[in-house]
Amino acid sequence: MPAFTKNRPHLILTVMLLFAAVQARPADLRAVTVELEDDHYFLTSEAWLDATQEEVYRVLTDYKLFVKISSGFVASENTEPTSDGNPDFYTRMQGCVLVFCKSFERYGHLILKPLTEIIAVVDPEKSDFDFSRESWQLTSDGEGTLLIYHFEMDPSFWVPPVIGPYYIKRTLRRGGKDAVNRIEWLAQTMERED
């Protein structure tokens, strides 16, 4: 039997996968801004994801997935809800500015408005941040989801002057595109993994 005939199923599968990859639309990071004012960092971004609101919401409320969203996360999980009923979370992140490397933790709770908004508020008494608040606003947009993200933080750890803020801002800006693509990918594939 000729080799072409033997390998035909593999060739067909390869062509189908390449065609699917070309057809898939990557997430569209439309805007990202990062600002620093008196040691207070602000990040705002807007992205369109090729996934439903429900799928994106499910990913962003499942903290065990955060290690898949960004390489900055080395540990993440949902923890037991507090007495007020808000779901809690834990993350440990790691990053370096030149030769200065730091691991920092966040413990906090989520305020949920199912399918439309997620707010993550950090407990400064248990975390390496004097203040940290994130919000994700999700809106159905055509066949996908418009995701508006706001992040504010005041680190309680030492940031090397001059160069430190520059690297933090650059890292936040660069990490946005990868994170949006990974959120989209997780939203599209998560149901198959369950």
Short mmCIF file of C-alpha atoms in Angstrom, two decimals:
data_model
loop_
_atom_site.label_atom_id
_atom_site.label_comp_id
_atom_site.label_asym_id
_atom_site.label_seq_id
_atom_site.Cartn_x
_atom_site.Cartn_y
_atom_site.Cartn_z
CA MET A 1 0.00 0.00 0.00
CA PRO A 2 1.48 3.40 -0.95
CA ALA A 3 2.63 5.60 1.96
CA PHE A 4 0.27 8.38 0.82
CA THR A 5 -2.75 6.09 1.21
CA LYS A 6 -1.62 4.85 4.64
CA ASN A 7 -1.08 8.38 5.94
CA ARG A 8 -4.17 9.86 4.36
CA PRO A 9 -6.24 9.97 7.62
CA HIS A 10 -3.37 11.79 9.35
CA LEU A 11 -3.02 14.20 6.42
CA ILE A 12 -6.75 14.95 6.42
CA LEU A 13 -6.73 15.51 10.20
CA THR A 14 -3.71 17.83 9.91
CA VAL A 15 -5.36 19.88 7.15
CA MET A 16 -8.59 20.12 9.19
CA LEU A 17 -6.69 21.30 12.28
CA LEU A 18 -4.77 23.91 10.28
CA PHE A 19 -8.01 25.15 8.71
CA ALA A 20 -9.65 25.37 12.16
CA ALA A 21 -6.69 27.30 13.50
CA VAL A 22 -6.91 29.79 10.64
CA GLN A 23 -10.68 30.18 11.16
CA ALA A 24 -10.45 30.73 14.95
CA ARG A 25 -10.52 34.40 15.85
CA PRO A 26 -8.12 35.39 18.60
CA ALA A 27 -9.32 37.61 21.41
CA ASP A 28 -9.18 41.26 20.48
CA LEU A 29 -7.47 43.44 23.10
CA ARG A 30 -8.85 46.79 22.00
CA ALA A 31 -7.32 49.08 24.60
CA VAL A 32 -5.09 48.96 27.65
CA THR A 33 -3.86 51.82 29.82
CA VAL A 34 -1.61 51.68 32.86
CA GLU A 35 -1.05 54.67 35.10
CA LEU A 36 0.83 55.37 38.32
CA GLU A 37 -0.11 58.10 40.75
CA ASP A 38 1.50 58.37 44.21
CA ASP A 39 2.42 54.64 44.38
CA HIS A 40 -1.13 53.71 43.28
CA TYR A 41 -1.30 51.68 40.05
CA PHE A 42 -4.33 51.77 37.74
CA LEU A 43 -4.93 49.46 34.80
CA THR A 44 -7.94 49.53 32.49
CA SER A 45 -8.47 47.31 29.48
CA GLU A 46 -11.18 46.47 27.00
CA ALA A 47 -11.24 43.22 25.06
CA TRP A 48 -13.57 41.21 22.89
CA LEU A 49 -13.54 37.43 23.40
CA ASP A 50 -14.93 34.76 21.12
CA ALA A 51 -16.84 33.07 23.97
CA THR A 52 -20.19 33.56 25.65
CA GLN A 53 -20.73 35.64 28.79
CA GLU A 54 -21.47 32.47 30.75
CA GLU A 55 -18.23 30.83 29.60
CA VAL A 56 -16.07 33.86 30.42
CA TYR A 57 -17.80 34.38 33.79
CA ARG A 58 -17.20 30.76 34.69
CA VAL A 59 -13.46 31.07 34.00
CA LEU A 60 -13.03 34.34 35.91
CA THR A 61 -14.79 33.05 39.03
CA ASP A 62 -12.75 29.84 39.15
CA TYR A 63 -9.50 30.93 40.80
CA LYS A 64 -7.79 27.56 40.31
CA LEU A 65 -7.61 28.54 36.62
CA PHE A 66 -5.64 31.74 37.25
CA VAL A 67 -2.33 29.85 37.05
CA LYS A 68 -3.34 29.07 33.44
CA ILE A 69 -4.28 32.69 32.70
CA SER A 70 -0.95 34.27 33.64
CA SER A 71 2.52 32.91 34.31
CA GLY A 72 2.75 35.47 37.13
CA PHE A 73 0.43 33.29 39.21
CA VAL A 74 2.22 30.37 40.86
CA ALA A 75 -0.73 29.36 43.07
CA SER A 76 -4.41 30.24 43.06
CA GLU A 77 -7.61 28.79 44.48
CA ASN A 78 -11.10 29.52 45.67
CA THR A 79 -11.28 29.25 49.46
CA GLU A 80 -14.17 28.78 51.88
CA PRO A 81 -16.71 31.63 51.88
CA THR A 82 -16.69 33.96 54.88
CA SER A 83 -19.62 34.37 57.24
CA ASP A 84 -21.11 37.04 54.95
CA GLY A 85 -21.39 34.43 52.18
CA ASN A 86 -18.98 36.07 49.72
CA PRO A 87 -16.70 33.55 48.00
CA ASP A 88 -13.06 33.97 49.01
CA PHE A 89 -9.89 33.51 46.97
CA TYR A 90 -6.15 33.14 47.40
CA THR A 91 -3.36 33.87 44.92
CA ARG A 92 0.40 33.82 45.12
CA MET A 93 2.24 35.68 42.40
CA GLN A 94 5.90 35.97 41.60
CA GLY A 95 7.75 38.57 39.61
CA CYS A 96 11.16 40.10 39.12
CA VAL A 97 12.36 43.63 38.47
CA LEU A 98 15.93 43.28 37.21
CA VAL A 99 17.63 41.20 39.96
CA PHE A 100 14.98 41.93 42.60
CA CYS A 101 12.49 39.04 42.74
CA LYS A 102 9.45 38.92 44.98
CA SER A 103 6.68 36.49 45.78
CA PHE A 104 3.50 38.09 47.07
CA GLU A 105 0.14 36.83 48.28
CA ARG A 106 -3.40 38.07 48.05
CA TYR A 107 -6.31 36.89 50.15
CA GLY A 108 -9.69 38.41 49.46
CA HIS A 109 -13.33 38.00 48.61
CA LEU A 110 -15.48 38.23 45.50
CA ILE A 111 -18.59 40.31 44.99
CA LEU A 112 -20.60 38.68 42.23
CA LYS A 113 -23.32 39.94 39.95
CA PRO A 114 -23.81 36.72 37.98
CA LEU A 115 -22.79 36.89 34.35
CA THR A 116 -22.29 40.68 34.30
CA GLU A 117 -19.74 41.70 36.96
CA ILE A 118 -17.05 40.22 39.20
CA ILE A 119 -15.28 42.31 41.81
CA ALA A 120 -12.25 40.99 43.71
CA VAL A 121 -11.32 42.89 46.88
CA VAL A 122 -8.13 42.05 48.77
CA ASP A 123 -7.89 41.85 52.55
CA PRO A 124 -4.82 44.04 53.32
CA GLU A 125 -4.32 42.43 56.75
CA LYS A 126 -3.62 39.05 55.14
CA SER A 127 -2.03 40.22 51.88
CA ASP A 128 1.08 41.90 50.51
CA PHE A 129 -1.00 44.85 49.29
CA ASP A 130 -2.25 47.88 51.16
CA PHE A 131 -5.04 48.01 48.59
CA SER A 132 -6.03 45.85 45.62
CA ARG A 133 -9.33 45.81 43.75
CA GLU A 134 -10.20 44.25 40.41
CA SER A 135 -13.41 44.30 38.46
CA TRP A 136 -14.48 42.50 35.31
CA GLN A 137 -17.59 43.74 33.51
CA LEU A 138 -19.02 41.34 30.94
CA THR A 139 -21.46 42.28 28.20
CA SER A 140 -22.78 40.11 25.40
CA ASP A 141 -21.51 41.53 22.10
CA GLY A 142 -22.56 39.76 18.92
CA GLU A 143 -21.30 36.19 19.06
CA GLY A 144 -18.83 36.99 21.82
CA THR A 145 -18.30 38.94 25.02
CA LEU A 146 -17.02 42.44 25.66
CA LEU A 147 -14.80 42.38 28.76
CA ILE A 148 -13.90 45.60 30.54
CA TYR A 149 -11.28 45.14 33.26
CA HIS A 150 -10.25 47.62 35.97
CA PHE A 151 -7.40 46.96 38.38
CA GLU A 152 -6.05 49.18 41.14
CA MET A 153 -3.31 48.35 43.61
CA ASP A 154 -1.04 49.80 46.25
CA PRO A 155 1.73 47.29 46.95
CA SER A 156 2.85 47.06 50.57
CA PHE A 157 6.18 45.60 49.45
CA TRP A 158 9.20 47.66 48.47
CA VAL A 159 9.38 48.59 44.78
CA PRO A 160 12.81 49.72 43.59
CA PRO A 161 12.53 53.44 42.82
CA VAL A 162 12.49 54.76 39.25
CA ILE A 163 12.99 51.44 37.44
CA GLY A 164 10.45 49.43 39.53
CA PRO A 165 7.33 51.37 38.52
CA TYR A 166 8.45 51.26 34.89
CA TYR A 167 8.78 47.45 34.98
CA ILE A 168 5.48 46.97 36.83
CA LYS A 169 3.63 49.12 34.29
CA ARG A 170 5.33 47.34 31.38
CA THR A 171 4.53 43.90 32.83
CA LEU A 172 0.87 44.80 33.38
CA ARG A 173 0.55 46.13 29.84
CA ARG A 174 2.35 43.21 28.14
CA GLY A 175 0.58 40.56 30.22
CA GLY A 176 -2.83 41.81 29.12
CA LYS A 177 -2.79 40.34 25.61
CA ASP A 178 -1.63 36.90 26.73
CA ALA A 179 -4.15 36.86 29.59
CA VAL A 180 -7.06 37.76 27.32
CA ASN A 181 -6.12 35.02 24.84
CA ARG A 182 -5.81 32.46 27.64
CA ILE A 183 -9.15 33.47 29.19
CA GLU A 184 -10.78 33.04 25.78
CA TRP A 185 -9.13 29.66 25.23
CA LEU A 186 -10.18 28.42 28.69
CA ALA A 187 -13.73 29.67 28.14
CA GLN A 188 -13.92 27.78 24.85
CA THR A 189 -12.40 24.53 26.14
CA MET A 190 -13.40 24.33 29.81
CA GLU A 191 -16.62 22.42 29.28
CA ARG A 192 -14.71 19.68 27.47
CA GLU A 193 -12.29 19.36 30.42
CA ASP A 194 -15.04 18.97 33.08
#
